Coordinates of C-alpha atoms and ligand atoms in Angstrom, one line a residue:
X240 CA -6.7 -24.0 -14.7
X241 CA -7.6 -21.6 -11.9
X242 CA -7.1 -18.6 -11.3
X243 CA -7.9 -16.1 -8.3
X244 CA -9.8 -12.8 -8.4
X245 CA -8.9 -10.1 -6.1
X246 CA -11.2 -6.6 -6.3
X247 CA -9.4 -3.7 -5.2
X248 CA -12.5 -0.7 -5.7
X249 CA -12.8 -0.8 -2.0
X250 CA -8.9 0.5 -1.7
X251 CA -6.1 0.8 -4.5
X252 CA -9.2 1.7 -7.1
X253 CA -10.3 3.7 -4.5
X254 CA -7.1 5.2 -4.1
X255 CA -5.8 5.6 -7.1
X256 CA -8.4 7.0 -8.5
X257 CA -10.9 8.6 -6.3
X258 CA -8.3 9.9 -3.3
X259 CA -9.6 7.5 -0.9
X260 CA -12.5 9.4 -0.3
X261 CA -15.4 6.5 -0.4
X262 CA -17.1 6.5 2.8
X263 CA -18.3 3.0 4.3
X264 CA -22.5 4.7 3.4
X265 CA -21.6 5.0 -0.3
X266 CA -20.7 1.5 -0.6
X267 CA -22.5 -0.3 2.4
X268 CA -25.6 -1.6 0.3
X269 CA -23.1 -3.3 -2.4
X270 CA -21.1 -5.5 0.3
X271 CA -23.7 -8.2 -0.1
X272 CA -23.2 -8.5 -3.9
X273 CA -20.1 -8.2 -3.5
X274 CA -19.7 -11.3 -1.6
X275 CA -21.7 -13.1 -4.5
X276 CA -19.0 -12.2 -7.2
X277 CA -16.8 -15.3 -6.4
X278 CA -14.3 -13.3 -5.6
X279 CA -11.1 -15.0 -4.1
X280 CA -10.5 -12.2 -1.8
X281 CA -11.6 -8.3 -1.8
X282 CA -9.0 -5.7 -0.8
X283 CA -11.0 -3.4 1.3
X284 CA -8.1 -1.5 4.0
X285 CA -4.7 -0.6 4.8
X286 CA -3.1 1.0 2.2
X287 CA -4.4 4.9 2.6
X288 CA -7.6 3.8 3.9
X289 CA -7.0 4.2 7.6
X290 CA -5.8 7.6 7.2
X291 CA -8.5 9.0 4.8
X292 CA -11.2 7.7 7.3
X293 CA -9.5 9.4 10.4
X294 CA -8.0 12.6 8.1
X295 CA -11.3 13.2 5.9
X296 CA -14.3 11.0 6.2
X297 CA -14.8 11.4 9.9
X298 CA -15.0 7.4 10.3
X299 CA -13.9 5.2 12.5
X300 CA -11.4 2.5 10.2
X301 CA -12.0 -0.1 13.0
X302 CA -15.9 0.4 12.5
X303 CA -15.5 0.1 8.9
X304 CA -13.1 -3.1 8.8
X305 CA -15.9 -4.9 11.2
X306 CA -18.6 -3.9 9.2
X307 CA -17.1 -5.1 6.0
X308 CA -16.8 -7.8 8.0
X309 CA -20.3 -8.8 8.8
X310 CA -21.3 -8.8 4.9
X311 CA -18.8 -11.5 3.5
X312 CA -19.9 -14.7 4.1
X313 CA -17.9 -16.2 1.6
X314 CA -14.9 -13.5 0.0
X315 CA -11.9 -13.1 2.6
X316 CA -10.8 -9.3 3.4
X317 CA -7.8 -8.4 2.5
X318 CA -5.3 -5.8 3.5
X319 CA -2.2 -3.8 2.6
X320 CA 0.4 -3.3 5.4
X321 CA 3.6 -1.3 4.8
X322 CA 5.6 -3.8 7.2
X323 CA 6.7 -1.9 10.1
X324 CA 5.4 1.3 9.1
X325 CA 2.2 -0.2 9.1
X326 CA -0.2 2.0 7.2
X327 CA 1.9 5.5 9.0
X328 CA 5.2 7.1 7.2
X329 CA 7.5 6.2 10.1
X330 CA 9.1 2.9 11.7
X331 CA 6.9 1.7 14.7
X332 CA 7.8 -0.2 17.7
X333 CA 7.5 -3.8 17.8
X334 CA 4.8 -4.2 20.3
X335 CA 2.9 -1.6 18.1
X336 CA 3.3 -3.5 14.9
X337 CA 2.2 -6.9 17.2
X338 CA -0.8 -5.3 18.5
X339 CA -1.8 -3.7 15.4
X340 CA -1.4 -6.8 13.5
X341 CA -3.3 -8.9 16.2
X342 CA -6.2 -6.3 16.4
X343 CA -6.9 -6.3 12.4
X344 CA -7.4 -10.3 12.2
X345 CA -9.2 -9.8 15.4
X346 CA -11.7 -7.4 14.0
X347 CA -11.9 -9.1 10.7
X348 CA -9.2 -9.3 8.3
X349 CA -8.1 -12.6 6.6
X350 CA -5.1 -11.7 4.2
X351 CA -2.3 -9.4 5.3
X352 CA -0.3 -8.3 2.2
X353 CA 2.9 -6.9 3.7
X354 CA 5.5 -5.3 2.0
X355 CA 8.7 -2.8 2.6
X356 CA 9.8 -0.3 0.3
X357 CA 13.6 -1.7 0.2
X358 CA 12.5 -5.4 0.2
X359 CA 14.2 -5.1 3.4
X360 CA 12.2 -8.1 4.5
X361 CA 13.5 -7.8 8.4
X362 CA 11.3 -4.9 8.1
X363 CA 8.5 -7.5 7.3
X364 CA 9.5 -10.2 10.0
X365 CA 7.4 -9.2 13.0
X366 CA 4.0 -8.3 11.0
X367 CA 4.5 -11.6 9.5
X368 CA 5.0 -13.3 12.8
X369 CA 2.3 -11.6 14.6
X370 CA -0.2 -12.5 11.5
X371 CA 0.6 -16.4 11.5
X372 CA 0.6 -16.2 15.4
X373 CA -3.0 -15.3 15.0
X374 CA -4.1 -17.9 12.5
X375 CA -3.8 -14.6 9.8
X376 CA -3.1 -15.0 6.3
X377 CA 0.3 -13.9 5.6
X378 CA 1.3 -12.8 1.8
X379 CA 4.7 -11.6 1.9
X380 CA 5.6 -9.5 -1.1
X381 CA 8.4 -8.2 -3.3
X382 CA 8.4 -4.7 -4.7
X383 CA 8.9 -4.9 -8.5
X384 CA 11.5 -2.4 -10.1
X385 CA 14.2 -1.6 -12.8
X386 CA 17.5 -1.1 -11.9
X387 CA 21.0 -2.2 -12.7
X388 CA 20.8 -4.6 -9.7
X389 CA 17.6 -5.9 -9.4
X390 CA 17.1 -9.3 -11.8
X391 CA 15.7 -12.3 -11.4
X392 CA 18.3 -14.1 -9.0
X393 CA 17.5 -10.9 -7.0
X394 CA 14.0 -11.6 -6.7
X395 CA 13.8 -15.2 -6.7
X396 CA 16.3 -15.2 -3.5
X397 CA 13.8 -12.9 -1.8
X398 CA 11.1 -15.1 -3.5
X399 CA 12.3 -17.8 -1.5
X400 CA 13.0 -16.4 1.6
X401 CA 9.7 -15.3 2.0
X402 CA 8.3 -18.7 2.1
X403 CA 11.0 -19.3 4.2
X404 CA 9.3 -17.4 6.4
X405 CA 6.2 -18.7 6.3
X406 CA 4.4 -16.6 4.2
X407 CA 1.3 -18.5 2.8
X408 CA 1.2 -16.8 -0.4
X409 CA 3.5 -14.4 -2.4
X410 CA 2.7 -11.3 -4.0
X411 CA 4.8 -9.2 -6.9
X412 CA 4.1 -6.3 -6.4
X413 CA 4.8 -3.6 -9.3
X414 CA 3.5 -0.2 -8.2
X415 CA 3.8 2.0 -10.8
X416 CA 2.9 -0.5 -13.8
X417 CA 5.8 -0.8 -15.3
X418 CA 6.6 -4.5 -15.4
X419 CA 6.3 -5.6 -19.1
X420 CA 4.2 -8.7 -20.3
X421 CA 7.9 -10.3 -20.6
X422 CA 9.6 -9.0 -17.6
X423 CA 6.4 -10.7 -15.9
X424 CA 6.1 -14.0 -17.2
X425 CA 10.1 -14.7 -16.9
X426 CA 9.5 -13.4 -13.4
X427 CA 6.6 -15.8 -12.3
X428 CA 7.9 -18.6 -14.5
X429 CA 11.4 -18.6 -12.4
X430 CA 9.5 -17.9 -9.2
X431 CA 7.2 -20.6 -10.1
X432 CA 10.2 -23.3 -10.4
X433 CA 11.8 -22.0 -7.3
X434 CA 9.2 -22.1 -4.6
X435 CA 5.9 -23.3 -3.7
X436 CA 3.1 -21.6 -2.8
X437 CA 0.9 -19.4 -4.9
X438 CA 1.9 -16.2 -6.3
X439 CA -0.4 -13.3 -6.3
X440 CA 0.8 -10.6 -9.5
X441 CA -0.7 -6.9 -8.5
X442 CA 0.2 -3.7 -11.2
X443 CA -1.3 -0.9 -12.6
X444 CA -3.1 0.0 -15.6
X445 CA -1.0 3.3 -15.9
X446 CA 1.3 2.6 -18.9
X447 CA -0.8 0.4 -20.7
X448 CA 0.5 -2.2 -19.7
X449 CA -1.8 -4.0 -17.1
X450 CA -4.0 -6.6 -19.1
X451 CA -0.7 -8.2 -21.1
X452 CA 1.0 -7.9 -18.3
X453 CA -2.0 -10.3 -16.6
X454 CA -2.3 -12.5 -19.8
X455 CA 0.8 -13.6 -19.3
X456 CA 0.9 -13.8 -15.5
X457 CA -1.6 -16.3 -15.9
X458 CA 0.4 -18.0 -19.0
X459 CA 3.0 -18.4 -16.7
X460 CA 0.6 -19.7 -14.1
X461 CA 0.6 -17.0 -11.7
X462 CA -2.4 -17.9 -8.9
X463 CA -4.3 -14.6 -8.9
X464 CA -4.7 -11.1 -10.0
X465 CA -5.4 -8.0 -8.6
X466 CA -8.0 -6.3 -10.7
X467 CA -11.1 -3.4 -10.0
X468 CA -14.5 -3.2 -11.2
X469 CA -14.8 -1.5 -14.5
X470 CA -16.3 2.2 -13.6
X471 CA -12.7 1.9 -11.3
X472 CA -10.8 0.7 -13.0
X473 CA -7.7 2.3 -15.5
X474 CA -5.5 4.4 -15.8
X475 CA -3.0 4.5 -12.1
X476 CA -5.7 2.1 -11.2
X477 CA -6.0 -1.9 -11.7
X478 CA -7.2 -3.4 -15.1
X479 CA -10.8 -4.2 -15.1
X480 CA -12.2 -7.0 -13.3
X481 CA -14.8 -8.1 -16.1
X482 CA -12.2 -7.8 -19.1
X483 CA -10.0 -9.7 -17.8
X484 CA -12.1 -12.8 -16.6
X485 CA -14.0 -12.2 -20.0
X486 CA -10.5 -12.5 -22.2
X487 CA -9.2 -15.1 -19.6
X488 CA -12.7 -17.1 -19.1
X489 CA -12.3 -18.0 -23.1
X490 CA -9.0 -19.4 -22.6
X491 CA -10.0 -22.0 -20.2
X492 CA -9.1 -20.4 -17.3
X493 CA -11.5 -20.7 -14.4
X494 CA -12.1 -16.8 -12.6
X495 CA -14.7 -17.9 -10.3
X496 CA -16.4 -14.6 -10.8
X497 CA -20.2 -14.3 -12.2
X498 CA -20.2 -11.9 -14.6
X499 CA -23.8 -11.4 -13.9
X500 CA -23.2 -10.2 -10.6
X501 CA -20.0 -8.8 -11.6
X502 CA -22.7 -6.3 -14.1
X503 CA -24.6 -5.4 -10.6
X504 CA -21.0 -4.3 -8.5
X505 CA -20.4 -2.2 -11.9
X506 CA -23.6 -0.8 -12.4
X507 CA -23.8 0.3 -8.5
X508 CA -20.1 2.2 -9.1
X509 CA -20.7 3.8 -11.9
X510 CA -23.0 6.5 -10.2
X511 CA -20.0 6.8 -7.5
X512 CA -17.8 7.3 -10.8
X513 CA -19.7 10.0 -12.2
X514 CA -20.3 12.2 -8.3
X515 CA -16.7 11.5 -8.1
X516 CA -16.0 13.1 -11.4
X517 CA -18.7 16.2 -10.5
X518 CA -17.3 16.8 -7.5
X519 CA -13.7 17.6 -8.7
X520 CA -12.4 14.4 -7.0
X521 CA -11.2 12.5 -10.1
X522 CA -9.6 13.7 -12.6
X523 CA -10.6 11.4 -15.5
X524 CA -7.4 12.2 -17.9
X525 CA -5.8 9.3 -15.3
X526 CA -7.6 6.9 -17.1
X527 CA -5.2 7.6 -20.6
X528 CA -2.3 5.4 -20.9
X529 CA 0.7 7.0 -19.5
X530 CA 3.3 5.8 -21.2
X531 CA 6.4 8.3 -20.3
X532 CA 7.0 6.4 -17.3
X533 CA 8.2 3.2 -19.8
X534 CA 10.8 6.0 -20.8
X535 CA 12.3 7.8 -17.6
X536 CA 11.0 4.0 -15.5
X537 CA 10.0 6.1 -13.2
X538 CA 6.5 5.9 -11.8
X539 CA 3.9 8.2 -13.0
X540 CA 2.7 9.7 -9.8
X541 CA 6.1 10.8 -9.5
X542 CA 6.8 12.6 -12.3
X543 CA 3.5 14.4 -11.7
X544 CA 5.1 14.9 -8.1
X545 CA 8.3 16.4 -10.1
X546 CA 6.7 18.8 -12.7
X547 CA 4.3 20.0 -9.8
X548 CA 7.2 20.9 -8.1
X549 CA 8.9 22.5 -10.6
X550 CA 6.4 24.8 -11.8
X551 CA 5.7 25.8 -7.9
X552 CA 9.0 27.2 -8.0
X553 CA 9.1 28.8 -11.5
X554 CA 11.7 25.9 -12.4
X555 CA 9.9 24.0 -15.3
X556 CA 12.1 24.5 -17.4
X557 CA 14.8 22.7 -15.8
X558 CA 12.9 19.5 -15.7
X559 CA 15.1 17.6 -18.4
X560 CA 18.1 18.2 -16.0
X561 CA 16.1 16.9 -12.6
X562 CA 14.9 14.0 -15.0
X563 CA 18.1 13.3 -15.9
X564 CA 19.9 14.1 -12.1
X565 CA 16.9 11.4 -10.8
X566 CA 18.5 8.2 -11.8
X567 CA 21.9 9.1 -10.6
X568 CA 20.5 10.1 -7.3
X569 CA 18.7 6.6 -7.4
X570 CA 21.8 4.9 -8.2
X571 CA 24.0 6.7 -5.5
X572 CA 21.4 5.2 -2.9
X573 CA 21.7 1.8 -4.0
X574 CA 18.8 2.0 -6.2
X575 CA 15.7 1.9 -4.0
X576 CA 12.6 1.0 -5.7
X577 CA 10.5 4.1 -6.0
X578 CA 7.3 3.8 -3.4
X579 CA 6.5 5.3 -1.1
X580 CA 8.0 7.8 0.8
X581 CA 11.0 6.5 -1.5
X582 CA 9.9 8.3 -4.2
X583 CA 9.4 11.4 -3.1
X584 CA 12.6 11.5 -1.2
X585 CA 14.7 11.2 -4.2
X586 CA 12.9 13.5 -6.6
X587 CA 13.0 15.8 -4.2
X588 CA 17.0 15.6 -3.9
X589 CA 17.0 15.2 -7.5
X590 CA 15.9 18.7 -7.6
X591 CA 17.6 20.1 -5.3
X592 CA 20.8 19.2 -6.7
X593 CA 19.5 20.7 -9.7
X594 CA 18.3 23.4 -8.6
X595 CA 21.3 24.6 -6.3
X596 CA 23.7 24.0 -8.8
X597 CA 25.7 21.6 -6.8
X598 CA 25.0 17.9 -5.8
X599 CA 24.5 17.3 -2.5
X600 CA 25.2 20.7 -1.1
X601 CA 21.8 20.7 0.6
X602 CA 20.7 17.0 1.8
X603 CA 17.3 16.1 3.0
X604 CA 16.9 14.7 6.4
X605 CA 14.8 11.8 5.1
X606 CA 18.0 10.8 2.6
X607 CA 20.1 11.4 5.9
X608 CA 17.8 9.0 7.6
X609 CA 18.2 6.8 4.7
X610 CA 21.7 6.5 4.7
X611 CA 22.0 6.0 7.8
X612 CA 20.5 2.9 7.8
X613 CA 17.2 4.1 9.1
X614 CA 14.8 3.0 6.5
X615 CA 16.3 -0.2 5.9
X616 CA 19.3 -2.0 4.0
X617 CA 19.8 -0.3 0.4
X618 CA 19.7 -3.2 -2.2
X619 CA 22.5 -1.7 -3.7
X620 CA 25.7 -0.4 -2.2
X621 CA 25.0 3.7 -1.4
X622 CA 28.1 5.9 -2.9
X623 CA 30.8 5.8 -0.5
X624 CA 31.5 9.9 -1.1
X625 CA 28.2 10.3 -0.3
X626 CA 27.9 8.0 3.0
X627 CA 31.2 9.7 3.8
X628 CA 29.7 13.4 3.9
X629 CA 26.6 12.3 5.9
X630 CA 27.7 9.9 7.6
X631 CA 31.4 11.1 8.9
X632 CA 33.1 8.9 11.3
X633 CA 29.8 7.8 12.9
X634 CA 28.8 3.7 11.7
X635 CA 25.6 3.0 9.8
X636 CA 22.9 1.0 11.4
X637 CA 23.1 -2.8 10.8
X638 CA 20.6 -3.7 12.8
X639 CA 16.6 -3.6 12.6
X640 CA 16.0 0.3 12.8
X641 CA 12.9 -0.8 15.0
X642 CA 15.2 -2.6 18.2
X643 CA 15.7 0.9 18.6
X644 CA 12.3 2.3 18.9
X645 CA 11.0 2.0 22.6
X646 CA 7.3 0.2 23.1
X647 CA 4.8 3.0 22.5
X648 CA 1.5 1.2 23.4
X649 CA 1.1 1.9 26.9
X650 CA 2.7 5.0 26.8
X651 CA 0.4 6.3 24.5
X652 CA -2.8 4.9 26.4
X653 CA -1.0 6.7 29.4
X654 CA -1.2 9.8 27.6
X655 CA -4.7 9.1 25.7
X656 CA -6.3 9.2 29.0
X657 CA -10.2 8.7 28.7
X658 CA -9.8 10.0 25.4
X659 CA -9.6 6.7 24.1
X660 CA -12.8 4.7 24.1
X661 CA -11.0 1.7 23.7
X662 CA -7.4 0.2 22.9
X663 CA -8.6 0.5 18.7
X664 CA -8.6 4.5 19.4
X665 CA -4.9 4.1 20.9
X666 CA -3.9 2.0 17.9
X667 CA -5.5 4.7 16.0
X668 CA -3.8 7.4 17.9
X669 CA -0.2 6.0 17.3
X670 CA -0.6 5.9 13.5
X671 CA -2.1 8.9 13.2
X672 CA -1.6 11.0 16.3
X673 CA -3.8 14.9 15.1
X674 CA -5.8 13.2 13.2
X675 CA -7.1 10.7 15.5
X676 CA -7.5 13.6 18.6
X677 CA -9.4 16.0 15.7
X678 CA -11.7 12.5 15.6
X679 CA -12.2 11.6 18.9
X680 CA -13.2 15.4 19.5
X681 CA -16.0 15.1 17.1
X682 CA -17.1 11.9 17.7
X683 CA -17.9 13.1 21.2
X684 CA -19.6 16.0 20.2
X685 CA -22.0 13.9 17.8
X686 CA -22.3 11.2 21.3
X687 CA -26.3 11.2 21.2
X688 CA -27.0 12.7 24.7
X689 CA -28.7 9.4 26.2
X690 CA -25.2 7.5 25.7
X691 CA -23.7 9.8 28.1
X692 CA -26.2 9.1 31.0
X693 CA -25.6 6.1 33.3
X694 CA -27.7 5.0 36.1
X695 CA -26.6 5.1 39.2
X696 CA -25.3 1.5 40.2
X697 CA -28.0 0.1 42.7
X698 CA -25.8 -2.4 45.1
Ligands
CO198 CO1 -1.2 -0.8 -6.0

């Protein structure tokens, strides 16, 4: 029995734990190790990655994908795409997703693990379609969550459609850690009868859940887990990588990883660990098991999101009534699963409702957005009162929100001018259009003055 290892320090360890703030020189001399491990894949961008290397780190994501790159010989790159938001907070035009897409295999990456946050999987179509056009690795993926609606049918139809689609490989994706060792194995058991090719199982270690949760993924004879290397590992991040192929190792299961060189990728982080810690970065009460999410199934970042908000506004002690107001909000949108910018968006109208002392007096312009068909389909029908106050006589969208967004790549290069050094800096720009311009300005000023001479062209 096999079973693949994926390491995520690079970027959902890194993100969960450390804000996304490793830079490419912290980690550059372990790449080669890395590639040792016998790793099936490593998960090194997308996600938050892009941003924090435009927004914070001064680094060029492109540079840092192709550099990655050139050290794995033998591990594939992998990569987390919010489907056609790519790795922004808005929908994108389809020649954007396309060209985004094609540029990422281009410069480097293997995997593409592409997801939407309604399981809306048109939203996933055309990154999937660009990513097999280009000989990519496409793992299509299902947001896990609890809710009156969503059950195994649910997610075995959208299991199933994904290969449909082509998909190589499947992912189950369960965000905030709260799929139980049970929920999991039914889950990859019925998947497992239903379709063909291998499932990938990804959670978090934040309610304690994580390592059962594996255990029985692999019981069930799930084809690979997500884990990160002990020092990042825990807590809102993954289990740990050497635990688990140490506990699954003895049951016959084959890892592929050396735990030898598994001991060298550790003892490199744990240094990074400890800076991150002095430096006020991490926080290392994340790494306790958070188990109030089990109770109010909501994820934990979220309710961190909630109390912060609360207090900010001298509200805490209404947070029972916005706990309680959150799953009826959730159930009058058809019960979303709670990512990202889901999540925010309802425990922000949660409170509001609360707050102003009527529901729905004051709607956000993202729910507005979201009921009008904006962000997707709902899986669940959205309260007809509700739809009827927003909405008034005006339809819902049926279609793919992005038919209606015009092409933005030329445009933007238009616009970019000589700013942009190539067509990565206009990909760069469209996702993240301050950021990008606040980079490009200091790039330029750190341009080493011989780079800006040229000799004068002798005919
Ligand atoms: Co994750």
């Amino acid at each position: 029995m096999q079973i693949h290892f994926t390491e995520t320090v690079l970027r959902d360890a890194n993100q969960s734990l450390m804000a996304t703030r490793l830079r490419l020189q912290d980690f550059a001399d372990i790449l080669d190790t890395i590639d040792q491990a016998g790793y099936h894949s490593i998960e090194c961008w997308g996600g938050a990655t892009f941003d924090s290397c435009l927004r914070y780190l001064g680094e060029d994501p492109w540079e840092r994908l192709r550099t990655i790159k050139s050290h794995m010989k033998h591990t594939k790159l992998q990569m987390l795409l919010r489907g056609q938001n790519l790795l922004g907070y808005r929908h994108y035009s389809d020649d954007m997703v396309r060209r985004f897409v094609r540029a990422s295999i281009e410069n480097g990456m293997d995997i593409i693990r592409i997801f939407d946050a309604l399981n809306d999987l048109r939203n996933i179509q055309t990154a999937v379609d660009e990513c097999l056009k280009n000989n990519g690795h496409a793992q299509g993926t299902i947001c896990y969550t609890l809710s009156p609606i969503h059950n195994l049918n649910m997610y075995v139809g959208l299991g199933k459609e994904i290969e449909q689609m082509g998909c190589q490989s499947l992912c189950i994706k369960d965000m905030a850690g709260i799929m139980s060792p049970k929920e999991c194995f039914d889950l990859v058991t019925a998947l497992k009868q239903e379709i063909h090719i291998p499932i990938y199982v990804h959670t978090h270690q934040t309610t304690g859940l994580g390592f059962m949760t594996y255990l029985k993924a692999a019981e069930a004879g799930a084809d690979g887990i997500d884990c990160a290397i002990s020092s990042f590992a825990g807590g809102t991040s993954q289990p740990a990588t050497e635990t688990m192929a140490y506990a699954l190792g003895q049951m016959g299961y084959d890892c592929g990883v050396d735990s030898t060189v598994l001991k060298k990728i550790n003892d490199f982080f744990v240094p990074e660990e400890r800076k991150f810690i002095q430096d006020g970065v991490f926080d290392p009460s994340v790494l306790g098991v958070k188990a109030d999410a089990l109770v109010y199934q909501i994820p934990g970042g979220m309710l961190s999101n909630l109390m912060a908000q609360l207090k900010a506004q001298g509200a805490i002690d209404r947070l029972d009534e916005v706990l309680a107001e959150t799953p009826r909000v959730r159930a009058d949108l058809g019960y979303p699963p709670l990512v990202t910018p889901l999540s925010q968006m309802v425990g922000v109208q949660a409170t509001v409702n609360v707050l102003v002392g009527e529901r729905y007096k004051n709607i956000g312009k993202e729910i507005k957005a979201y009921i009008k068909g904006e962000y997707g389909k709902a899986p669940g029908p959205i309260n007809p009162e509700l739809m009827q106050k927003v909405l008034g006589d005006e339809q819902p969208l049926t279609g793919r929100y992005a038919e209606t967004i015009a092409p933005e790549f030329e445009k933007a290069k238009a616009e970019l001018g000589d700013k942009a050094q190539s067509d990565l800096d206009v990909l760069s720009y469209i996702c993240f259009p301050q950021q990008a311009l606040a980079f490009f300005a200091e790039r330029e000023k750190k341009k080493p003055l011989v780079a800006t001479y040229t000799f004068e062209e002798v005919q």
